[in-house]
XYZ file of C-alpha atoms in Angstrom:
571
model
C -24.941 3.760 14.227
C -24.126 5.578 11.424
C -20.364 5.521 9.646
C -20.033 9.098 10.503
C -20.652 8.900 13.890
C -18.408 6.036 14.040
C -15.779 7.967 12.089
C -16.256 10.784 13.783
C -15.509 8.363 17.374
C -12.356 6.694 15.891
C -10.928 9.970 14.827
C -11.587 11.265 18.898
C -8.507 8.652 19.530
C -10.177 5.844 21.517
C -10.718 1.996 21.849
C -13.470 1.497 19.280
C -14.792 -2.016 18.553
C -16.552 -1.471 14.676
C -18.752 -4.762 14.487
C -22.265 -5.060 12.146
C -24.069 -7.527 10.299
C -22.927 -8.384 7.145
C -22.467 -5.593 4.291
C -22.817 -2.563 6.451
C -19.669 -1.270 5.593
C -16.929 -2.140 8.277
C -13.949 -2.301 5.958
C -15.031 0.619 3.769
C -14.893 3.010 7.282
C -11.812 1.450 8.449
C -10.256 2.178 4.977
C -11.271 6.379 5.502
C -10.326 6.259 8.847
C -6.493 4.374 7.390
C -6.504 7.404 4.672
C -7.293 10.290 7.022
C -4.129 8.994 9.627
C -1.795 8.593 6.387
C -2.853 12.219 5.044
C -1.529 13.270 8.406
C 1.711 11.029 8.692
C 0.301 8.641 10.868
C 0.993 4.792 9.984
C -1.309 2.494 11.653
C -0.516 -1.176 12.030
C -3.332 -3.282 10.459
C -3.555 -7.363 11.654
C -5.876 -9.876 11.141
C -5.862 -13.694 12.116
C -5.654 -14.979 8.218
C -3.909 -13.586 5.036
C -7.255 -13.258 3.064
C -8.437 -11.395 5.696
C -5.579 -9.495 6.366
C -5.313 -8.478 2.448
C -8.473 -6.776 2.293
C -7.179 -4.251 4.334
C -3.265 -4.058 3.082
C -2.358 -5.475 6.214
C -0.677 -8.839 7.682
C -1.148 -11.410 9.725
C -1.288 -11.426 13.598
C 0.842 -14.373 13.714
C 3.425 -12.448 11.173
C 3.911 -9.095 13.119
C 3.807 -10.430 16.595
C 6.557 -13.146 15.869
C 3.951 -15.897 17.319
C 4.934 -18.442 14.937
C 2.450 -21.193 15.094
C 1.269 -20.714 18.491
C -2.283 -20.896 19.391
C -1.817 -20.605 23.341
C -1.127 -17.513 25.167
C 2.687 -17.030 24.834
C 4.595 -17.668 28.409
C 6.903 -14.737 29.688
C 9.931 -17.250 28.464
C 8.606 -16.457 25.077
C 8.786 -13.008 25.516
C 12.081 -12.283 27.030
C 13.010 -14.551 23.958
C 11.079 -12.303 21.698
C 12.254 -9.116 23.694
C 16.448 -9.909 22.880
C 14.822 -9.016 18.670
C 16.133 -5.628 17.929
C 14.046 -5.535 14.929
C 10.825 -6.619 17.134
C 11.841 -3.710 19.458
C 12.315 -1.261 16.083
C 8.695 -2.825 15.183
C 6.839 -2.042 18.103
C 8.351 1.127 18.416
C 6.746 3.014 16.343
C 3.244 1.535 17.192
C 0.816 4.053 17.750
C -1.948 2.650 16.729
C -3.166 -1.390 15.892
C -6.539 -2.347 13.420
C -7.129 -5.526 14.354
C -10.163 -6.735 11.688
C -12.256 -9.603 11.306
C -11.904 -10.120 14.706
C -14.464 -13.467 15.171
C -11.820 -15.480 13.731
C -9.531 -14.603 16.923
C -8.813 -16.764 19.543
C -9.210 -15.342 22.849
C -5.231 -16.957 23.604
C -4.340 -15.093 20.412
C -5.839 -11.883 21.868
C -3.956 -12.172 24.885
C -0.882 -12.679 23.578
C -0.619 -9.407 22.064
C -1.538 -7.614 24.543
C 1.227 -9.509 26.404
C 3.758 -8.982 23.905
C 3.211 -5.104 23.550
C 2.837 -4.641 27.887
C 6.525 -6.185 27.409
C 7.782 -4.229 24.747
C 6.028 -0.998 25.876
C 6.963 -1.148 29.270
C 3.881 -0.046 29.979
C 0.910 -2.048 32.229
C -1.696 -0.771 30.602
C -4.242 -2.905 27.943
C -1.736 -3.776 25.252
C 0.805 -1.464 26.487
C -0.900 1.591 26.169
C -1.397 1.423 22.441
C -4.245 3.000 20.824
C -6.729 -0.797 19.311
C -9.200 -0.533 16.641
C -11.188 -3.895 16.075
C -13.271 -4.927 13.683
C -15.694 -7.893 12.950
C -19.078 -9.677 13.142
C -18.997 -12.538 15.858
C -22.317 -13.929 13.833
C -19.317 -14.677 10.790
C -16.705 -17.514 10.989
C -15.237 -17.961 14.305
C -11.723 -19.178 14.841
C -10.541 -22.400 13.724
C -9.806 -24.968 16.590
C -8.443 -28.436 16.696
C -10.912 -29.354 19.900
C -13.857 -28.213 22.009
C -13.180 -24.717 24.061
C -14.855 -23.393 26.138
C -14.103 -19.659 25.505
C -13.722 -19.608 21.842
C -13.735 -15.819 21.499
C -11.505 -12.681 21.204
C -14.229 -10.912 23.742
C -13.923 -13.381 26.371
C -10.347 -12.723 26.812
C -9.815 -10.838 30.199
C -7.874 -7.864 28.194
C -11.135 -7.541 26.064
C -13.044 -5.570 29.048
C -9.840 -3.914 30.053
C -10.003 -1.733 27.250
C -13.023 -0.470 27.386
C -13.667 -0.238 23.684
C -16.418 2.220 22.603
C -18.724 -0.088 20.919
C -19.886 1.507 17.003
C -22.615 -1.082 15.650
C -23.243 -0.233 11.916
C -26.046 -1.126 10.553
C -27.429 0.905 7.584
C -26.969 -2.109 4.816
C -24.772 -1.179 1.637
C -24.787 -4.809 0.300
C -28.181 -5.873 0.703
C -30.969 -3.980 -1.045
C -33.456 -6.920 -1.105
C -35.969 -6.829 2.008
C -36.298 -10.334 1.686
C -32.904 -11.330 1.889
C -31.633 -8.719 4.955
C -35.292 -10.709 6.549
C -33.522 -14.323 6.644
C -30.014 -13.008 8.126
C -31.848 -10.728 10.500
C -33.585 -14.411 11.341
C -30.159 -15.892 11.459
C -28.827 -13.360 13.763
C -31.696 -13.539 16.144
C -31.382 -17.302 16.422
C -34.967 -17.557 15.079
C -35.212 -18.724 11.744
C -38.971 -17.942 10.953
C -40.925 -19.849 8.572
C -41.183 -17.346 5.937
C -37.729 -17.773 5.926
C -36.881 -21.039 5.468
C -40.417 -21.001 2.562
C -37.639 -18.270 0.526
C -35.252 -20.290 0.679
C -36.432 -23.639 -0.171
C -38.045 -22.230 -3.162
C -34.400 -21.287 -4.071
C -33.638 -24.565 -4.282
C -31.785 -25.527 -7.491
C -33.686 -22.668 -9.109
C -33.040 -21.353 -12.419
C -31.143 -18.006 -12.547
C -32.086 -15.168 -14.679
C -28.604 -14.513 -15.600
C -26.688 -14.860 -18.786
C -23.711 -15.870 -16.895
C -22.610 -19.001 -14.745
C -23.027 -17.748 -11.124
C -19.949 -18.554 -8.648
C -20.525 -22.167 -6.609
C -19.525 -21.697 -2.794
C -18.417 -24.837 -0.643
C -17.273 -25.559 2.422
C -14.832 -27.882 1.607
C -11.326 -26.800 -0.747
C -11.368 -30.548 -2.244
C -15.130 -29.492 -4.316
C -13.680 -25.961 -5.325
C -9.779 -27.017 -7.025
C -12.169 -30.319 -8.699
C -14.967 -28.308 -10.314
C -12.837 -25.298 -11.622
C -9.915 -27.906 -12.986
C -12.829 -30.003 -14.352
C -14.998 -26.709 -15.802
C -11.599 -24.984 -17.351
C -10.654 -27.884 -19.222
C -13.983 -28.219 -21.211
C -13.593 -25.249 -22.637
C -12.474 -25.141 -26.473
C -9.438 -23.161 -27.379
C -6.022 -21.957 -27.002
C -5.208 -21.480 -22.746
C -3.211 -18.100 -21.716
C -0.769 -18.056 -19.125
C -0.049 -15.430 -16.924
C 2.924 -14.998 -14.567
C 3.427 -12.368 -12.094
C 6.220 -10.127 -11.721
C 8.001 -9.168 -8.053
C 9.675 -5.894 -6.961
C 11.195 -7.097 -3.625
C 12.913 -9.728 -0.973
C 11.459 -13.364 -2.106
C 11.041 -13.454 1.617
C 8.102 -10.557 1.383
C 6.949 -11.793 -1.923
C 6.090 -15.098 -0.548
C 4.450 -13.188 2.016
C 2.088 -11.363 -0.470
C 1.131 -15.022 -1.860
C 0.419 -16.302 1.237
C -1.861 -13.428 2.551
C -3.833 -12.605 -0.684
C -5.559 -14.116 -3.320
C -3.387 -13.320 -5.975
C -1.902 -16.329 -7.873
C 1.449 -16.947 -9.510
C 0.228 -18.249 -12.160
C -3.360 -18.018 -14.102
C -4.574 -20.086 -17.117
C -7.405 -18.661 -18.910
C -9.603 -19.518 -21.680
C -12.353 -17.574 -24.294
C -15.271 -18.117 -22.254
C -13.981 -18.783 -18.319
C -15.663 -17.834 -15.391
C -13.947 -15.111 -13.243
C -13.702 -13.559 -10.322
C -12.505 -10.161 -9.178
C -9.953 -10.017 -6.081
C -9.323 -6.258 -5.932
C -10.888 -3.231 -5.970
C -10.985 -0.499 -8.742
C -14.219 1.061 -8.614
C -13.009 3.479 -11.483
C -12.176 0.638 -14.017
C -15.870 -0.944 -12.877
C -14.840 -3.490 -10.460
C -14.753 -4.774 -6.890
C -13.638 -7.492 -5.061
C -16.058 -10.108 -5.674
C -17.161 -8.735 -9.077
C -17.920 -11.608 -11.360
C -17.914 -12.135 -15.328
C -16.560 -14.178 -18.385
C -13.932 -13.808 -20.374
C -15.233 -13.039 -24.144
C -11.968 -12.631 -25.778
C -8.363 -11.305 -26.028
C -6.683 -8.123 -27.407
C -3.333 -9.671 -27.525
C -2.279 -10.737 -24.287
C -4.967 -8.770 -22.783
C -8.008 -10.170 -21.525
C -11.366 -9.205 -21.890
C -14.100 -9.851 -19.485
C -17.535 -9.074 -19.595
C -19.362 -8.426 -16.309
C -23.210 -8.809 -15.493
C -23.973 -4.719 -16.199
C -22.914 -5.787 -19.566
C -19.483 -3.469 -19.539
C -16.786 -5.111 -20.871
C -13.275 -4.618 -19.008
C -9.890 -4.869 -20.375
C -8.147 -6.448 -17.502
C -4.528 -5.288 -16.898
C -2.120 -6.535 -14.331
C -2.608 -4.931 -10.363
C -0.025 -3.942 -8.018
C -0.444 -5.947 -4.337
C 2.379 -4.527 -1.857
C 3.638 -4.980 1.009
C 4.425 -1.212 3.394
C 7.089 -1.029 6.187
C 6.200 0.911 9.149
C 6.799 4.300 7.204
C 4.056 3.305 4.572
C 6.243 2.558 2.184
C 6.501 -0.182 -0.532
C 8.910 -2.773 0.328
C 7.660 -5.327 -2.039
C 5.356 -5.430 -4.874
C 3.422 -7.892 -6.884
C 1.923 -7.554 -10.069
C -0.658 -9.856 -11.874
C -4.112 -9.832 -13.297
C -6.967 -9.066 -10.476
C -8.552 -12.508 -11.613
C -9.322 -16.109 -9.777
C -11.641 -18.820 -11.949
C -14.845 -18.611 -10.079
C -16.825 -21.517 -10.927
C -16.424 -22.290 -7.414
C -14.789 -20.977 -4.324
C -14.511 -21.576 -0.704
C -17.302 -19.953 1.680
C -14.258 -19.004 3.707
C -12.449 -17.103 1.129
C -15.629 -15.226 0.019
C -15.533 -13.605 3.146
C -15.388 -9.984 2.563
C -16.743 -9.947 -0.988
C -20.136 -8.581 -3.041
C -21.676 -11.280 -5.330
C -24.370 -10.411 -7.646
C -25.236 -14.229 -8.558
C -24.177 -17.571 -6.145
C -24.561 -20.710 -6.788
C -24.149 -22.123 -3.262
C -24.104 -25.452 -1.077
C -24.703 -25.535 2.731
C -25.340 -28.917 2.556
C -21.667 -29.765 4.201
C -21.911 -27.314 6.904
C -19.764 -28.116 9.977
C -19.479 -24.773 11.528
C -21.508 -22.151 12.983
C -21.631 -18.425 11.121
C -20.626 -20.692 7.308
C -24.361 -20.375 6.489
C -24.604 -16.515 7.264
C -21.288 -15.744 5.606
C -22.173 -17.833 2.352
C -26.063 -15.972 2.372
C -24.517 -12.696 3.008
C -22.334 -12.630 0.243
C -25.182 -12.028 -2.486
C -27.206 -8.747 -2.604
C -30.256 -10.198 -3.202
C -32.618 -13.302 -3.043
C -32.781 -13.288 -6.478
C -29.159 -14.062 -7.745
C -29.445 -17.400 -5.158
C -29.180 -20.693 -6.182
C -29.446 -23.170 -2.902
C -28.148 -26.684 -3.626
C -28.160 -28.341 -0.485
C -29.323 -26.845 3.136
C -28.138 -28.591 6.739
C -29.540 -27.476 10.205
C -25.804 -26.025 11.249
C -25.806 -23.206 8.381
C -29.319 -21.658 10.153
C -27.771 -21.059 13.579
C -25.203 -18.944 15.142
C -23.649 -19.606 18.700
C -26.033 -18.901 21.592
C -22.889 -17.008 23.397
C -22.910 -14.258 20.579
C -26.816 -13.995 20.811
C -26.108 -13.154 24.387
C -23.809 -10.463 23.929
C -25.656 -8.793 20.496
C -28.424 -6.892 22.659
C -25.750 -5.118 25.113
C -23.369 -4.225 22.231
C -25.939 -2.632 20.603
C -26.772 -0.569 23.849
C -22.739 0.213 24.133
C -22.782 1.403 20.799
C -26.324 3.736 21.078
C -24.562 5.159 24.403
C -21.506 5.957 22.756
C -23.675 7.887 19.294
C -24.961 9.987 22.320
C -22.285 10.734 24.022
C -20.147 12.012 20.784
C -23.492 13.804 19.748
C -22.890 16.185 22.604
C -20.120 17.566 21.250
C -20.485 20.969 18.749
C -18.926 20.702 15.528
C -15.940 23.176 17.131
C -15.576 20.908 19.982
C -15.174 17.694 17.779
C -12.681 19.307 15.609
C -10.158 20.371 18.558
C -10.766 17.091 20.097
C -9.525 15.254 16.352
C -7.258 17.684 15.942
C -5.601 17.203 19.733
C -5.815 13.321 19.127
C -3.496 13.964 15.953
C -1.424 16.309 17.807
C -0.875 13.495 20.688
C 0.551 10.895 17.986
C 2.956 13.361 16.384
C 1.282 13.783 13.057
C 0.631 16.948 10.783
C -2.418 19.465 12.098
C -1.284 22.377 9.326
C -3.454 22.282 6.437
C -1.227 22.902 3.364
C 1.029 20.303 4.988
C -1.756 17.739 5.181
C -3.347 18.846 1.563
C 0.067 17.865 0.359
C 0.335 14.433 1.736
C -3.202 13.774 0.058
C -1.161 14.811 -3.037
C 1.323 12.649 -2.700
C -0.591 9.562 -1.693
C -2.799 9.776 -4.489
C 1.156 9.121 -6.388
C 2.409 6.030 -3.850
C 4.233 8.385 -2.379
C 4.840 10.015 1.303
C 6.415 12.923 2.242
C 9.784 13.475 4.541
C 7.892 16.301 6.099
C 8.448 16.292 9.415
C 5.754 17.323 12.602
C 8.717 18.047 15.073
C 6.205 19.158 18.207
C 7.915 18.215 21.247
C 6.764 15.364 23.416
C 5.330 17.860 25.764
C 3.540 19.318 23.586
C 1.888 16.303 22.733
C 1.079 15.618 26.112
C -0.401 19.416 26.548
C -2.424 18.499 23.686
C -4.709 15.946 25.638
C -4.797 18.073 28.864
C -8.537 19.405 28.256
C -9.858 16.297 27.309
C -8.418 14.064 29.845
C -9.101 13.640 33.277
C -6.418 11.702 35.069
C -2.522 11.745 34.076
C -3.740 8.012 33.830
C -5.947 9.088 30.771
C -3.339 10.788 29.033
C -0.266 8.138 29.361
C -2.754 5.700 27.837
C -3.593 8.072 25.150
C 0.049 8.417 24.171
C 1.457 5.105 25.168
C 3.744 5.973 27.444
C 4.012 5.739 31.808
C 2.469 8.058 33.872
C 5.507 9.127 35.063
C 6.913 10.171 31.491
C 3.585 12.545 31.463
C 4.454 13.567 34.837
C 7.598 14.730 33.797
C 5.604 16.490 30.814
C 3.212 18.612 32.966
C 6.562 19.363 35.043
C 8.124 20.722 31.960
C 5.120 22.567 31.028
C 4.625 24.524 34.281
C 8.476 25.703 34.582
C 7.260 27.007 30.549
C 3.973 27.989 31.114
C 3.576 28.977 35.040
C 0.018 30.020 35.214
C -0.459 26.420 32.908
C -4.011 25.297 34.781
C -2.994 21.945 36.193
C -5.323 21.379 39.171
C -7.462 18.618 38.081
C -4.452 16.507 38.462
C -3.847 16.854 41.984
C -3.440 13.863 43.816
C -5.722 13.885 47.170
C -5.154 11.737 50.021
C -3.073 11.791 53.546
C 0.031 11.451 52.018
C -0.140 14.231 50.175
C 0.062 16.743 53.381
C 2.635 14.361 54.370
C 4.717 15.075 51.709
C 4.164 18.776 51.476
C 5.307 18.752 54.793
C 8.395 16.983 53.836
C 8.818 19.453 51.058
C 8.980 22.446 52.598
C 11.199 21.030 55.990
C 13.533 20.040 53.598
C 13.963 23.664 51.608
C 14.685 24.774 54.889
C 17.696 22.680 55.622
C 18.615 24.052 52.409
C 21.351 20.606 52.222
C 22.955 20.970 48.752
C 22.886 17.120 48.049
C 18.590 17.036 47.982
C 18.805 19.973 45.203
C 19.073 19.828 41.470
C 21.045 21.900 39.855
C 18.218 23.882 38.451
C 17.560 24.207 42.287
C 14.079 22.008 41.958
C 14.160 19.780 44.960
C 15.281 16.265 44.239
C 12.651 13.347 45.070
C 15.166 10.449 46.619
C 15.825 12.727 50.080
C 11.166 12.993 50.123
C 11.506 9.122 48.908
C 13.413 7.937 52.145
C 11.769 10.335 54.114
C 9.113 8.366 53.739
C 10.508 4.998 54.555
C 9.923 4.033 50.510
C 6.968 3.869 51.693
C 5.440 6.459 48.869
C 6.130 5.313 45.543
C 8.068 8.495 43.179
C 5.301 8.903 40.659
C 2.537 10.089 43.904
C 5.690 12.144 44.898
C 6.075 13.461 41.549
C 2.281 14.281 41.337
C 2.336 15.965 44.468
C 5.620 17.790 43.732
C 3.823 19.510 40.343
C 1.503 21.656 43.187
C 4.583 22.495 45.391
């Protein structure tokens, strides 16, 4: 699938699951589908299971914003009448509308549960993670979640919420990394749990092989004890005077040690004239990425300068890392150069990053999907430097090459499905979706959000549509009051209440696709109209609607008041 037919899915409002191999692009679409909900005053939530991961994105971690602590079972309903007495938890969830949940492999399938338990609870609401709109994102080929012992379900997809949701599956996998045939060849091998023996021919003969580079690629391990020794032992043989750089904080010490912990930002960096760095954020305009790498060839006072492999030189000033409330905006802020020393790094903090040259050691491998990340990281064969090579960083868990062939099917149904739909249709099916969540449709209004988020700013604009509204919004495209409460998050018998509203406003409103069918519902017409005719003050409202306890014990309780209510809207 293409990113604009995955785009164009996530902006139709439903479950999507974004997966792909390796450099297709997963966190560049989730960050234009994060920018087109801001430009229209929509905040989503954005989670992921570590604080690298979680930074990539400007987001936190799971264990963070669902007050999990250090849990890694799925939390008992103690737990969550404890967590349910929080008034700021209840202010928190809230205003959820919609949840990113990226890099996804790295999830536990207790994890996953446990937020869809926590939001049923604080949502009131049965439905898959109460109702709330989930975005995920990952590769289950990549690094899978960290466990203490042997489980058997080991997986965010073989939690039983997983199905329950039916996600619409969008498999990328046009390659924006990659542009070496050779390369995409052995992770396509990888992926297919066939490494051929072309493959394994390319890479031996990168096997402590020379790199045509005039700069010392970045060394990957498995293990943190090999990275801190070999960039401690590599800085200090340098010559020359060491510069230190401290950060600076807007903010609660409480969120700034919350920016440390889920980013790759340091407190304090010690360079040299002639170091090996690393890039951790993005600024395409300044003529760098995460993962760009160089060496520092000087200083203009205390600036440094760093030259990268396309030969530009970059004057590296401090970056901002923050830290957004629920509003999207800044609560705490962080500013320090965008630089690690990259002589070496961990394979499980490269995760996420574009490396022109690696330097890179599999020979340690303990854990499926290490070997792909570490390959995946370079663009091509060329810039790879093998050191060491075990059997474990060629394979990938047989469960995930189980499930790769019908994901791919979900996803290829679900490119067909939104191809159906004329360019008019798909734009009043985005634009209801927005209307549904409460956020801007007018076009000035939205042009001048884009304004003001290109400044770090947001607007107090306000979309005041009424809830009803809302709910009128989805009544095309939805084909059970079901449909629509689990588009907006709410109980069916709030939308109920909506469609009531909107046919005492609009009374030729077309509502028939919602009527309930059954015995009962002659039953309760019958009811209905014996009732009118007793014409008994006490079953009236004072608008002079009939009320539904006098139908409810009519029926013995025996009906529950949201099939009433249904059957009421036709009466």
């Amino acid at each position: 699938m293409k990113q604009t037919t995955a785009l164009n899915i996530l902006k139709s409002g439903q479950n999507v699951f974004i997966t792909g191999s390796a450099g297709t692009g997963k966190t560049y679409l989730l960050n234009q589908y994060i920018q087109y909900l801001k430009e229209r005053q929509i905040y989503p939530i954005i989670v992921a299971p570590t604080g690298i991961a979680a930074s990539h994105l400007k987001g936190q971690t799971i264990h963070s914003f669902f007050a999990l602590g250090i849990r890694d079972t799925v939390v008992d309903n103690g737990y969550v009448e404890f967590l349910l007495e929080k008034s700021y938890l209840k202010s928190r969830f809230s205003k959820l509308k919609v949840l990113i949940i990226d890099e996804v492999s790295m999830v536990s399938p207790e994890i996953f549960s446990s937020m869809d338990k926590v939001l049923r609870a604080f949502k009131n609401n049965p439905e898959p993670f109460g109702g709330v709109q989930v975005v995920i994102s990952g590769d289950f080929f990549q690094l899978p979640p960290v466990s203490r012992e042997f489980k058997e379900k080991r997986f965010a997809w073989q939690s039983p919420v997983w199905r329950s949701l039916e996600l619409k599956s969008c498999y990328l996998q046009e390659k924006f990394r990659q542009n070496d045939e050779r390369l995409i060849e052995i992770l396509d091998d990888i992926r297919t749990g066939r490494v051929s023996e072309k493959s394994r021919e390319l890479l031996d003969a990168c096997y402590k092989k020379e790199l045509n580079t005039d700069f010392t690629p970045t060394k990957l391990y498995t293990h943190n004890i090999d990275v801190d020794r070999i960039n401690l032992e590599e800085l200090d043989k340098l010559e020359g005077n060491p510069q230190l750089f401290k950060y600076t904080s807007k903010g609660s010490s409480k969120n700034i040690e919350k920016i440390f912990k889920t980013s790759l930002v340091l407190e304090e960096l010690t360079l040299k004239k002639d170091a090996v760095v690393i890039f951790i954020k993005n600024n395409p305009e300044k003529g760098y990425v995460n993962g760009t790498t160089g060496v520092v060839v000087g200083f203009e006072a205390d600036i440094p300068i760093v030259k990268i492999a396309s030969g530009q030189k970059i004057r590296v000033v401090a970056e901002d890392w923050t830290i957004e409330n629920e509003a999207g905006e800044s609560i705490a802020t962080v500013s320090q150069l965008p630089l690690r020393l990259a002589w070496a790094m961990t394979i499980h903090k490269s995760q996420g990053m574009t490396l022109d040259t690696a330097e890179i050691d599999l020979s340690k491998t303990f854990e499926v999907g290490q070997g792909y990340v570490a390959l995946s990281r370079i663009k091509s064969i060329e810039g790879l430097r093998l050191m060491g090579l075990n059997e474990m960083a060629l394979t990938v868990d047989p469960l995930i090459l189980r499930i790769d062939e019908p994901i791919k099917k979900a996803s290829q149904k679900a490119s067909d499905e939104i191809a159906t739909y004329s360019e008019e249709e798909l734009e009043k099916k985005h634009i209801n979706y927005i209307k549904s969540l409460g956020g801007l449709t007018n076009f000035l209004q939205i042009e001048e959000e884009k304004k003001l988020l290109r400044l770090g700013k947001t607007s107090k604009m306000k979309n005041d549509t009424p809830t009803h509204m809302k709910t009128k919004a989805l009544i095309e495209s939805c084909d059970t009051i079901k449909q629509i409460a689990k588009a907006r998050g709410v109980t069916e018998g709030t939308i109920i209440n909506h469609l009531s509203t909107l046919k005492k406003e609009e009374p030729d409103i077309d509502l028939s696709k919602f009527k309930p069918k059954g015995e009962f519902v002659k039953t309760i017409e019958d009811i209905a109209v014996q009732l009118k005719k007793e014409k008994n003050e006490e079953n009236f409202a004072d608008d002079g609607r009939l009320r539904l306890k006098p139908v409810f014990e009519a029926l013995d309780g025996e009906v529950s008041y949201d099939k009433i209510r249904k059957v009421m809207l036709f009466i």
